[in-house]
Each structure stands twice: as structure tokens, then as C-alpha cells.
Amino acid sequence: MLKGKKIAFFVTGGIAVYKAVDLMRELIKKGAEVKVAMTPSAAQFVSPLTFQVLSKHKVHIDTFDEETPEVVNHIHLADWADASMVAPLTANTLAKLAHGLADNFVTSALLATTSPIFTVPAMNGNMYDNEATQLNSQLLRGRGIYVMEPDTGFLAEGYSGKGRFPEKERIVEEFEYFLRKQNTTLPLTGKKVLVTAGGTKERIDPVRYLTNNSSGKMGHAVAEAAWQLGADVTLVTASSLSTRSQIKRVSVESALEMHSAVDRYFNETDVLVMSAAVSDYTPESTSDQKMKKQDQLTLSLKKNPDILKEMGSKKRANQYLVGFAAETEKLEEYAQQKLLNKQADMIVANDVGKKDRGFDSDDNEVIFFTHDHEPKVIQLKKKESIAMDIMHWVADHLEGN
Ligand code: C5P
């Protein structure tokens, strides 16, 4: 979502400026190109050099510091940006923005930009609660400027209040959500995507279960990719990995729980991606108490429902079904069989016999098998990137898209 995005990053003068350094690095880590402008008071808290070294761009403070006659810096930055972020936003600059003042580099550039503006107010709790600040926030929101809610907690003044600079993860998550909303022409906008992830756990007794090596990384990456492409995403997961708050998460443990969750959402789903490693078998019975040690133990297993196969048999023509095949041999043969046998539209096959990819790894190498196209090899790369390829493929081949 942030990859290749040009972000104008505006810093105004509150104690949270030191946290803005880390936030800016997070944006860069996610692939954004960031250029910084600061108010003179922000530069009192953290040296502009810190932002310059990390962003690899000159930091603007003075509107009249125009080194090149052909370029007016604040207009150039305003026009360059795909999006603007103001973090932290002080009560003073918030008021200036609300009333269209342009008395320094930051406020001038923000008045000049036509890019979407996202702001992170951070200030003393009483200043934040003040009716003037609240009315100014409303004015900004009314003009489509995003004003984040600050956190409540311990403030620099030594007491608790609403005005804290939120954790960088929450800021980035909301910023991505804001950017996604600006773009209504994403390839999966309006589509409902259901994803399963993780290895199911089949209980033997209250402390023991049968499971497999799946981490859930691939499925969580698929859910995130679908979300970034505009879909409304539900993730049924047996993994403990986290999910952004805009993805509807349904946590399950066993194959049976996963089956009932998928069954519940399938009818209203446009795309189902079954990335979960669903256990084929489950204990015939589960002991209510921890089983005592014995010389020998025989577990009797019964078959679990094949969720993908069942959904394949019910699917409507405009629904798209993606299954995964994790194999240690005869990858192509087994994947082609699964495509037909499960009535899927696509099988993403990977060789799980190799150590540097597949289960629990951050990378994977896969082959897409579909009915009407030659198998497509996706070379070894990050699961996030493979997930994007999968969802782009689905968007391109989904009926009515
Ligand atoms: O047949 P196999 O288990 O190898 O097929 C793998 C695919 O089928 C995966 O997409 C997996 O999520 C799905 N599956 C399922 N229900 C099962 C077993 C596998 O939906 N019981």
C-alpha cells in the first residue's frame, strides 16, 4: 500500500517529535519515499539533521530558504506528494490548518497541496479537550482531512489524559486505511474475500493436540493483499499471527470449527482462498481430562470434512475458488488432480520438501495451476509478494471484474 508512495511528512512542535522519527522510518521501511518539512518549534525538539539523514532528503523549515530560483520549495513539495502526513500535529498548527493560515513552510505547503492529508494530533489533554481544538478538528474532518484520535494515557506533564501520540503501528494501519479509501478503483473494491490460514489443531485431550507445520504466514499475507486491493476481507485463522483491525478475523482451532466458519460466510463470498493446512484427520474422541501415561496408546482417527472440495461442489459460476497444494513429490501431477477433484479455479502449489521456503518460512516459490492457462511459476520471494500476485491474478480472472 505504501510501496513507491511519495509522502510529504510534516512535523510540528510538540514533545512527540521524537516519536515521529520512528514513525517516519516505518513508512520508509514499508517502501514509501518520504520528504520532511518541520516548523521552527519542531526543530527545537529534534534536530532536522536526524530527519534528513534518515529520509535522505533535505528538510525544509524556512519558506524563504529558496536555493534554486526555478523552484518554490513549499509548492514543489505540495505538488510532489501522493499523500501528506502531519505527525505530531500541535493544537496551534491544527488551528492554523482549520482556518487556512499559511505563515510558515509547513502550513503553506499544506494549504497548497491537493494530496490527501492525514494528521496525528498530540498535545496536552486539556488542550485537546478544549472546545476550540474540538471545533477546529471538526472543521478539518468536514473538509476530508483525516484527524486521528490520540491515545489516552500518561502525558509528558506527568498526569493522564487524552492527547498521547499513538503507537506507530496504529498510525500506519490507519494511514493505510485512509489511503485505501481515497482510491475507489482498486481491483477488488466491493468484493468479498474469504481466506483461511494456519494449521488446524485437533484436540486429543485438554493439553494435547495433533497439528502440522503451517505457520499461517501465507494465509495472513493473502488476507492483507486482498485488503490492500480493496476487498472486504474475512480471515478464518487457526494461527496466532496478528491481523489489521479492518480485516474481520474469526479465530478457530479445529478443522470442524474452520468448516463451520467457512460454511457460514461462503454464500456471500466472491472469492475463497483456502490457504489453511487443514488436518485430514481428527481423533475419534477427545478426552475431557488429561490422559494418563500408559505403556502404549493407540489413537483412533476419523476423517475431517474436505472444506475446499465441499465449497467447490456448491460454488456458483461467479465465485472464485483458490486452493493450495503442499507436496513433497509429483507437484504438478497432484496439483492438476486437485484442481479437478476439488472443482477449484486455481491451485497454488508449493514444494514443502525444501528448507528455505514453504511452511513457517518467510519466502516461498509457487506455481499457479488454472484451467485455461499454462502453469505460471512464481520464483522464490517473500510471501507478501506472492500473496499480491495471487490476488492480482484472481482480480484479473474473476467473472464480472
Ligand atoms: O487435498 P489436500 O489436503 O492436499 O488439499 C489442499 C487444499 O485443500 C488446501 O487449499 C486446503 O486448505 C484444502 N483442504 C480443505 N479441507 C481439508 C483438507 C484440505 O479445505 N480437510
Tab-separated table of C-alpha atoms and ligand atoms in Angstrom:
chain	number	residue	atom	x	y	z
A	1	MET	CA	0.000	0.000	0.000
A	2	LEU	CA	2.873	2.376	0.800
A	3	LYS	CA	5.333	0.907	-1.684
A	4	GLY	CA	6.518	3.616	-4.085
A	5	LYS	CA	4.193	6.232	-2.495
A	6	LYS	CA	5.587	9.752	-2.173
A	7	ILE	CA	4.800	11.018	1.299
A	8	ALA	CA	5.267	14.610	2.457
A	9	PHE	CA	5.882	14.261	6.192
A	10	PHE	CA	5.153	17.400	8.249
A	11	VAL	CA	6.427	17.690	11.804
A	12	THR	CA	5.111	20.324	14.202
A	13	GLY	CA	6.469	21.277	17.609
A	14	GLY	CA	5.431	19.023	20.463
A	15	ILE	CA	7.365	16.602	22.627
A	16	ALA	CA	6.127	13.691	20.465
A	17	VAL	CA	8.516	14.815	17.702
A	18	TYR	CA	10.999	12.224	18.956
A	19	LYS	CA	8.432	9.522	18.223
A	20	ALA	CA	7.865	10.915	14.730
A	21	VAL	CA	11.397	9.846	13.799
A	22	ASP	CA	10.485	6.214	14.312
A	23	LEU	CA	7.156	6.645	12.534
A	24	MET	CA	8.904	8.125	9.508
A	25	ARG	CA	11.318	5.173	9.436
A	26	GLU	CA	8.362	2.793	9.484
A	27	LEU	CA	6.905	4.498	6.387
A	28	ILE	CA	10.272	4.177	4.644
A	29	LYS	CA	10.557	0.530	5.695
A	30	LYS	CA	7.187	-0.074	4.047
A	31	GLY	CA	8.554	1.269	0.779
A	32	ALA	CA	7.460	4.925	0.847
A	33	GLU	CA	9.669	7.792	-0.275
A	34	VAL	CA	9.476	10.445	2.426
A	35	LYS	CA	10.356	14.164	2.315
A	36	VAL	CA	10.179	16.124	5.558
A	37	ALA	CA	9.234	19.677	6.479
A	38	MET	CA	9.285	20.951	10.068
A	39	THR	CA	8.013	24.017	11.873
A	40	PRO	CA	10.720	26.038	13.665
A	41	SER	CA	9.382	24.817	17.025
A	42	ALA	CA	9.547	21.158	15.921
A	43	ALA	CA	13.228	21.719	15.154
A	44	GLN	CA	13.674	22.730	18.833
A	45	PHE	CA	12.806	19.185	19.894
A	46	VAL	CA	14.758	17.067	17.379
A	47	SER	CA	17.459	18.229	15.007
A	48	PRO	CA	16.362	18.401	11.341
A	49	LEU	CA	19.566	16.524	10.610
A	50	THR	CA	18.050	13.381	12.155
A	51	PHE	CA	15.170	13.506	9.671
A	52	GLN	CA	17.495	14.446	6.816
A	53	VAL	CA	19.863	11.521	7.379
A	54	LEU	CA	17.042	9.008	7.677
A	55	SER	CA	14.877	10.316	4.817
A	56	LYS	CA	17.893	11.048	2.600
A	57	HIS	CA	16.305	14.370	1.605
A	58	LYS	CA	16.850	17.960	2.671
A	59	VAL	CA	14.467	19.001	5.458
A	60	HIS	CA	12.526	22.224	4.841
A	61	ILE	CA	11.899	24.714	7.649
A	62	ASP	CA	12.222	28.211	6.240
A	63	THR	CA	9.789	29.266	3.475
A	64	PHE	CA	12.297	31.810	2.173
A	65	ASP	CA	15.262	29.469	2.034
A	66	GLU	CA	14.961	29.025	-1.745
A	67	GLU	CA	18.263	27.673	-3.039
A	68	THR	CA	17.124	27.201	-6.698
A	69	PRO	CA	15.445	30.175	-8.416
A	70	GLU	CA	13.231	27.955	-10.620
A	71	VAL	CA	11.729	26.030	-7.668
A	72	VAL	CA	9.447	27.316	-4.933
A	73	ASN	CA	10.094	24.657	-2.312
A	74	HIS	CA	6.777	24.569	-0.442
A	75	ILE	CA	4.785	24.397	-3.692
A	76	HIS	CA	7.138	21.783	-5.084
A	77	LEU	CA	6.707	19.561	-2.025
A	78	ALA	CA	2.929	20.100	-2.071
A	79	ASP	CA	2.732	19.032	-5.741
A	80	TRP	CA	5.220	16.171	-5.386
A	81	ALA	CA	3.297	14.342	-2.620
A	82	ASP	CA	0.879	11.481	-3.267
A	83	ALA	CA	-0.228	11.968	0.347
A	84	SER	CA	0.673	14.167	3.297
A	85	MET	CA	1.047	13.181	6.922
A	86	VAL	CA	1.268	15.656	9.808
A	87	ALA	CA	2.735	13.981	12.888
A	88	PRO	CA	2.648	15.185	15.550
A	89	LEU	CA	0.050	17.893	14.924
A	90	THR	CA	0.033	20.549	17.664
A	91	ALA	CA	-3.079	22.462	18.756
A	92	ASN	CA	-1.528	25.560	17.209
A	93	THR	CA	-0.965	24.104	13.725
A	94	LEU	CA	-4.329	22.314	13.922
A	95	ALA	CA	-5.987	25.700	14.439
A	96	LYS	CA	-3.983	27.227	11.586
A	97	LEU	CA	-4.952	24.428	9.213
A	98	ALA	CA	-8.610	24.719	10.211
A	99	HIS	CA	-8.597	28.409	9.252
A	100	GLY	CA	-6.326	28.269	6.212
A	101	LEU	CA	-3.323	30.128	7.615
A	102	ALA	CA	-0.037	29.878	5.727
A	103	ASP	CA	2.545	31.515	7.943
A	104	ASN	CA	5.415	29.034	7.730
A	105	PHE	CA	6.723	26.317	5.391
A	106	VAL	CA	4.506	23.562	6.846
A	107	THR	CA	1.205	25.451	6.827
A	108	SER	CA	1.939	26.936	3.381
A	109	ALA	CA	2.683	23.540	1.828
A	110	LEU	CA	-0.402	22.018	3.479
A	111	LEU	CA	-2.604	24.803	2.127
A	112	ALA	CA	-1.104	24.310	-1.326
A	113	THR	CA	-1.313	20.535	-1.570
A	114	THR	CA	-4.165	18.739	-3.306
A	115	SER	CA	-2.952	15.368	-1.932
A	116	PRO	CA	-4.944	13.652	0.832
A	117	ILE	CA	-3.918	14.877	4.283
A	118	PHE	CA	-3.674	12.617	7.333
A	119	THR	CA	-2.972	14.158	10.737
A	120	VAL	CA	-1.898	12.790	14.119
A	121	PRO	CA	-2.755	15.323	16.851
A	122	ALA	CA	-0.709	15.009	20.036
A	123	MET	CA	-0.870	17.519	22.840
A	124	ASN	CA	-1.774	18.163	26.465
A	125	GLY	CA	-5.117	16.546	27.382
A	126	ASN	CA	-6.756	19.845	28.343
A	127	MET	CA	-5.627	21.490	25.129
A	128	TYR	CA	-7.075	18.569	23.193
A	129	ASP	CA	-10.377	18.651	25.084
A	130	ASN	CA	-10.694	22.425	24.684
A	131	GLU	CA	-13.751	23.311	22.641
A	132	ALA	CA	-11.631	25.407	20.282
A	133	THR	CA	-9.474	22.386	19.399
A	134	GLN	CA	-12.518	20.135	19.080
A	135	LEU	CA	-14.299	22.596	16.770
A	136	ASN	CA	-11.136	23.014	14.698
A	137	SER	CA	-10.846	19.212	14.375
A	138	GLN	CA	-14.436	19.089	13.166
A	139	LEU	CA	-13.668	21.748	10.564
A	140	LEU	CA	-10.752	19.681	9.268
A	141	ARG	CA	-12.770	16.473	9.186
A	142	GLY	CA	-15.542	18.282	7.333
A	143	ARG	CA	-13.026	19.087	4.613
A	144	GLY	CA	-11.927	15.446	4.249
A	145	ILE	CA	-8.728	15.827	6.269
A	146	TYR	CA	-8.176	12.765	8.457
A	147	VAL	CA	-7.741	13.616	12.124
A	148	MET	CA	-6.674	10.617	14.184
A	149	GLU	CA	-7.903	10.155	17.734
A	150	PRO	CA	-4.942	10.475	20.120
A	151	ASP	CA	-4.342	7.820	22.755
A	152	THR	CA	-5.366	8.258	26.363
A	153	GLY	CA	-2.633	7.681	28.923
A	154	PHE	CA	0.388	9.119	30.667
A	155	LEU	CA	1.307	12.536	29.239
A	156	ALA	CA	4.622	14.399	29.339
A	157	GLU	CA	3.097	16.644	32.051
A	158	GLY	CA	3.107	13.698	34.454
A	159	TYR	CA	-0.634	13.026	34.552
A	160	SER	CA	-3.047	11.040	32.466
A	161	GLY	CA	-5.210	12.457	29.673
A	162	LYS	CA	-6.238	12.151	26.039
A	163	GLY	CA	-3.523	13.514	23.820
A	164	ARG	CA	-0.797	10.902	23.596
A	165	PHE	CA	0.887	10.173	20.288
A	166	PRO	CA	-0.378	6.687	19.301
A	167	GLU	CA	1.881	3.675	18.681
A	168	LYS	CA	3.433	3.833	15.231
A	169	GLU	CA	1.790	0.539	14.208
A	170	ARG	CA	-1.685	2.020	14.823
A	171	ILE	CA	-0.814	5.188	12.930
A	172	VAL	CA	0.474	3.279	9.889
A	173	GLU	CA	-2.559	0.964	9.951
A	174	GLU	CA	-4.996	3.912	9.973
A	175	PHE	CA	-2.958	5.774	7.375
A	176	GLU	CA	-3.110	2.781	5.015
A	177	TYR	CA	-6.848	2.525	5.630
A	178	PHE	CA	-7.223	6.233	4.825
A	179	LEU	CA	-5.197	5.856	1.610
A	180	ARG	CA	-7.222	2.828	0.583
A	181	LYS	CA	-10.459	4.790	0.998
A	182	GLN	CA	-9.150	7.535	-1.312
A	183	ASN	CA	-8.786	5.005	-4.085
A	184	THR	CA	-12.169	3.612	-5.114
A	185	THR	CA	-10.860	1.981	-8.279
A	186	LEU	CA	-8.803	-0.763	-6.660
A	187	PRO	CA	-9.185	-4.119	-8.467
A	188	LEU	CA	-11.111	-5.820	-5.638
A	189	THR	CA	-13.198	-2.870	-4.426
A	190	GLY	CA	-16.650	-4.102	-3.475
A	191	LYS	CA	-15.616	-7.787	-3.498
A	192	LYS	CA	-15.957	-10.085	-0.508
A	193	VAL	CA	-12.912	-12.283	0.003
A	194	LEU	CA	-12.811	-15.146	2.495
A	195	VAL	CA	-9.372	-16.510	3.425
A	196	THR	CA	-8.367	-19.404	5.654
A	197	ALA	CA	-4.979	-19.633	7.325
A	198	GLY	CA	-2.839	-21.704	9.646
A	199	GLY	CA	-2.624	-25.326	10.637
A	200	THR	CA	-5.701	-26.639	12.395
A	201	LYS	CA	-5.328	-28.230	15.824
A	202	GLU	CA	-7.164	-31.463	16.543
A	203	ARG	CA	-7.618	-31.989	20.269
A	204	ILE	CA	-6.606	-35.268	21.908
A	205	ASP	CA	-7.164	-34.017	25.462
A	206	PRO	CA	-7.169	-30.567	27.166
A	207	VAL	CA	-3.383	-30.165	26.765
A	208	ARG	CA	-2.514	-32.152	23.642
A	209	TYR	CA	-3.414	-31.881	20.008
A	210	LEU	CA	-2.437	-33.014	16.507
A	211	THR	CA	-1.273	-30.310	14.147
A	212	ASN	CA	1.166	-29.580	11.313
A	213	ASN	CA	3.992	-27.210	10.390
A	214	SER	CA	1.870	-24.435	8.897
A	215	SER	CA	2.513	-21.011	10.488
A	216	GLY	CA	-0.359	-19.146	8.855
A	217	LYS	CA	2.032	-16.602	7.284
A	218	MET	CA	0.879	-17.275	3.726
A	219	GLY	CA	-2.827	-17.036	4.566
A	220	HIS	CA	-2.388	-13.866	6.617
A	221	ALA	CA	-0.392	-12.346	3.738
A	222	VAL	CA	-3.178	-13.300	1.310
A	223	ALA	CA	-5.795	-11.643	3.537
A	224	GLU	CA	-3.669	-8.488	3.757
A	225	ALA	CA	-3.077	-8.428	-0.024
A	226	ALA	CA	-6.812	-8.799	-0.695
A	227	TRP	CA	-7.490	-5.954	1.744
A	228	GLN	CA	-4.884	-3.730	0.095
A	229	LEU	CA	-6.522	-4.364	-3.271
A	230	GLY	CA	-9.788	-3.035	-1.897
A	231	ALA	CA	-11.674	-6.171	-0.827
A	232	ASP	CA	-13.853	-6.628	2.190
A	233	VAL	CA	-11.918	-9.445	3.900
A	234	THR	CA	-12.846	-12.142	6.397
A	235	LEU	CA	-9.984	-14.264	7.690
A	236	VAL	CA	-10.728	-17.598	9.318
A	237	THR	CA	-7.493	-18.434	11.048
A	238	ALA	CA	-6.038	-21.161	13.211
A	239	SER	CA	-2.858	-19.107	13.619
A	240	SER	CA	-1.981	-16.662	16.399
A	241	LEU	CA	-0.457	-14.134	13.947
A	242	SER	CA	-1.969	-10.667	14.115
A	243	THR	CA	-4.340	-9.033	11.618
A	244	ARG	CA	-5.100	-5.372	10.901
A	245	SER	CA	-8.290	-4.241	12.602
A	246	GLN	CA	-10.139	-3.667	9.299
A	247	ILE	CA	-9.943	-7.372	8.452
A	248	LYS	CA	-12.729	-9.387	10.067
A	249	ARG	CA	-10.948	-12.108	11.994
A	250	VAL	CA	-12.593	-15.378	13.001
A	251	SER	CA	-10.260	-17.428	15.174
A	252	VAL	CA	-10.734	-21.182	15.066
A	253	GLU	CA	-8.866	-24.198	16.335
A	254	SER	CA	-10.031	-27.387	14.645
A	255	ALA	CA	-10.948	-28.346	11.079
A	256	LEU	CA	-14.578	-28.701	12.178
A	257	GLU	CA	-14.617	-25.139	13.532
A	258	MET	CA	-12.979	-23.910	10.342
A	259	HIS	CA	-15.556	-25.799	8.294
A	260	SER	CA	-18.492	-24.205	10.071
A	261	ALA	CA	-16.962	-20.700	9.809
A	262	VAL	CA	-16.280	-21.078	6.067
A	263	ASP	CA	-19.733	-22.542	5.513
A	264	ARG	CA	-21.304	-19.574	7.334
A	265	TYR	CA	-19.623	-16.957	5.102
A	266	PHE	CA	-19.319	-18.823	1.805
A	267	ASN	CA	-22.687	-17.885	0.313
A	268	GLU	CA	-21.921	-14.161	0.421
A	269	THR	CA	-18.308	-14.639	-0.704
A	270	ASP	CA	-16.932	-13.722	-4.141
A	271	VAL	CA	-13.521	-15.301	-3.613
A	272	LEU	CA	-12.482	-18.090	-1.249
A	273	VAL	CA	-8.770	-18.677	-0.734
A	274	MET	CA	-8.120	-21.840	1.279
A	275	SER	CA	-4.532	-21.322	2.416
A	276	ALA	CA	-5.040	-23.216	5.655
A	277	ALA	CA	-3.329	-26.533	6.197
A	278	VAL	CA	-6.446	-28.377	7.296
A	279	SER	CA	-5.811	-31.584	9.153
A	280	ASP	CA	-7.217	-34.504	7.186
A	281	TYR	CA	-7.931	-36.472	10.367
A	282	THR	CA	-9.133	-35.793	13.885
A	283	PRO	CA	-9.280	-38.053	16.962
A	284	GLU	CA	-12.401	-40.208	17.077
A	285	SER	CA	-12.962	-38.949	20.608
A	286	THR	CA	-11.440	-36.206	22.765
A	287	SER	CA	-10.719	-36.872	26.419
A	288	ASP	CA	-12.187	-34.284	28.851
A	289	GLN	CA	-9.314	-34.891	31.276
A	290	LYS	CA	-5.585	-35.052	30.641
A	291	MET	CA	-4.794	-38.607	29.577
A	292	LYS	CA	-2.538	-40.530	31.922
A	293	LYS	CA	0.685	-42.132	30.782
A	294	GLN	CA	0.282	-45.706	29.612
A	295	ASP	CA	2.695	-48.247	28.090
A	296	GLN	CA	1.099	-47.977	24.741
A	297	LEU	CA	-1.508	-45.667	23.275
A	298	THR	CA	-3.447	-46.173	20.115
A	299	LEU	CA	-5.228	-43.148	18.713
A	300	SER	CA	-8.162	-43.796	16.511
A	301	LEU	CA	-8.664	-41.074	13.891
A	302	LYS	CA	-11.615	-40.199	11.700
A	303	LYS	CA	-11.681	-38.118	8.546
A	304	ASN	CA	-12.336	-34.402	8.652
A	305	PRO	CA	-14.574	-32.761	6.061
A	306	ASP	CA	-12.692	-31.551	2.970
A	307	ILE	CA	-13.761	-27.902	3.153
A	308	LEU	CA	-12.435	-26.837	-0.243
A	309	LYS	CA	-13.999	-29.805	-2.006
A	310	GLU	CA	-17.364	-29.168	-0.385
A	311	MET	CA	-17.304	-25.458	-1.309
A	312	GLY	CA	-16.210	-26.450	-4.838
A	313	SER	CA	-19.306	-28.596	-5.187
A	314	LYS	CA	-21.591	-25.741	-4.049
A	315	LYS	CA	-19.912	-22.864	-5.803
A	316	ARG	CA	-21.787	-20.518	-8.149
A	317	ALA	CA	-20.306	-19.563	-11.533
A	318	ASN	CA	-19.300	-16.102	-10.368
A	319	GLN	CA	-17.472	-17.356	-7.261
A	320	TYR	CA	-13.716	-17.943	-7.493
A	321	LEU	CA	-12.040	-20.695	-5.505
A	322	VAL	CA	-8.325	-20.919	-4.761
A	323	GLY	CA	-6.783	-23.941	-3.072
A	324	PHE	CA	-3.232	-24.688	-2.042
A	325	ALA	CA	-1.252	-27.852	-2.615
A	326	ALA	CA	1.714	-28.535	-0.393
A	327	GLU	CA	3.584	-31.520	-1.775
A	328	THR	CA	6.919	-33.228	-1.290
A	329	GLU	CA	6.817	-35.036	-4.669
A	330	LYS	CA	4.999	-35.036	-8.049
A	331	LEU	CA	3.975	-31.425	-7.509
A	332	GLU	CA	2.450	-30.824	-10.937
A	333	GLU	CA	0.568	-34.113	-11.139
A	334	TYR	CA	-1.001	-33.743	-7.678
A	335	ALA	CA	-1.825	-30.076	-8.202
A	336	GLN	CA	-3.606	-30.782	-11.504
A	337	GLN	CA	-5.568	-33.574	-9.809
A	338	LYS	CA	-6.634	-31.203	-7.010
A	339	LEU	CA	-7.760	-28.568	-9.492
A	340	LEU	CA	-10.240	-31.047	-10.983
A	341	ASN	CA	-11.087	-33.067	-7.915
A	342	LYS	CA	-11.921	-30.028	-5.765
A	343	GLN	CA	-13.562	-28.053	-8.597
A	344	ALA	CA	-11.271	-25.143	-7.790
A	345	ASP	CA	-10.448	-22.310	-10.213
A	346	MET	CA	-6.835	-22.173	-9.155
A	347	ILE	CA	-4.352	-24.253	-7.190
A	348	VAL	CA	-1.264	-22.606	-5.757
A	349	ALA	CA	1.260	-25.399	-5.471
A	350	ASN	CA	4.451	-25.419	-3.487
A	351	ASP	CA	7.135	-27.935	-2.751
A	352	VAL	CA	7.306	-28.243	1.030
A	353	GLY	CA	10.276	-30.580	0.944
A	354	LYS	CA	12.745	-27.656	0.765
A	355	LYS	CA	14.024	-25.915	3.909
A	356	ASP	CA	14.237	-22.272	2.738
A	357	ARG	CA	10.619	-21.986	1.616
A	358	GLY	CA	7.070	-23.080	2.346
A	359	PHE	CA	5.961	-23.966	5.866
A	360	ASP	CA	6.971	-21.469	8.545
A	361	SER	CA	9.370	-19.679	6.187
A	362	ASP	CA	9.063	-16.012	5.126
A	363	ASP	CA	9.637	-16.964	1.500
A	364	ASN	CA	8.015	-19.270	-0.954
A	365	GLU	CA	8.210	-20.403	-4.545
A	366	VAL	CA	4.922	-21.492	-6.086
A	367	ILE	CA	3.239	-22.472	-9.320
A	368	PHE	CA	-0.265	-21.322	-10.260
A	369	PHE	CA	-2.340	-24.075	-11.879
A	370	THR	CA	-5.562	-22.976	-13.568
A	371	HIS	CA	-7.917	-24.447	-16.168
A	372	ASP	CA	-7.300	-22.150	-19.112
A	373	HIS	CA	-3.670	-21.128	-18.742
A	374	GLU	CA	-0.259	-22.732	-18.760
A	375	PRO	CA	1.176	-23.244	-15.249
A	376	LYS	CA	2.747	-19.977	-14.058
A	377	VAL	CA	5.910	-20.216	-11.965
A	378	ILE	CA	6.414	-17.561	-9.283
A	379	GLN	CA	10.088	-17.571	-8.331
A	380	LEU	CA	11.311	-17.628	-4.711
A	381	LYS	CA	10.302	-14.413	-2.955
A	382	LYS	CA	8.542	-13.009	0.119
A	383	LYS	CA	5.146	-14.465	0.932
A	384	GLU	CA	3.661	-10.936	0.963
A	385	SER	CA	4.721	-10.501	-2.647
A	386	ILE	CA	3.383	-13.924	-3.675
A	387	ALA	CA	0.110	-13.102	-1.925
A	388	MET	CA	-0.148	-9.932	-4.049
A	389	ASP	CA	0.459	-11.968	-7.219
A	390	ILE	CA	-2.287	-14.420	-6.218
A	391	MET	CA	-4.834	-11.692	-5.530
A	392	HIS	CA	-3.929	-9.766	-8.695
A	393	TRP	CA	-4.432	-12.965	-10.677
A	394	VAL	CA	-7.797	-13.536	-9.013
A	395	ALA	CA	-8.879	-9.927	-9.675
A	396	ASP	CA	-7.919	-10.312	-13.351
A	397	HIS	CA	-9.831	-13.581	-13.769
A	398	LEU	CA	-12.861	-13.045	-11.550
A	399	GLU	CA	-16.086	-13.024	-13.544
A	400	GLY	CA	-17.617	-9.574	-13.805
A	401	ASN	CA	-14.353	-7.856	-12.841
B	1	C5P	O1	-6.134	-32.473	-0.505
B	1	C5P	P1	-5.228	-31.543	0.178
B	1	C5P	O2	-5.425	-31.511	1.650
B	1	C5P	O3	-3.783	-31.710	-0.140
B	1	C5P	O4	-5.641	-30.117	-0.431
B	1	C5P	C1	-5.136	-28.920	-0.002
B	1	C5P	C2	-6.141	-27.836	-0.171
B	1	C5P	O5	-7.412	-28.253	0.306
B	1	C5P	C3	-5.810	-26.591	0.613
B	1	C5P	O6	-6.305	-25.466	-0.065
B	1	C5P	C4	-6.540	-26.828	1.925
B	1	C5P	O7	-6.832	-25.601	2.576
B	1	C5P	C5	-7.802	-27.535	1.475
B	1	C5P	N1	-8.311	-28.527	2.431
B	1	C5P	C6	-9.575	-28.385	2.925
B	1	C5P	N2	-10.090	-29.297	3.814
B	1	C5P	C7	-9.360	-30.365	4.195
B	1	C5P	C8	-8.077	-30.531	3.678
B	1	C5P	C9	-7.574	-29.598	2.811
B	1	C5P	O8	-10.244	-27.410	2.591
B	1	C5P	N3	-9.872	-31.220	5.040
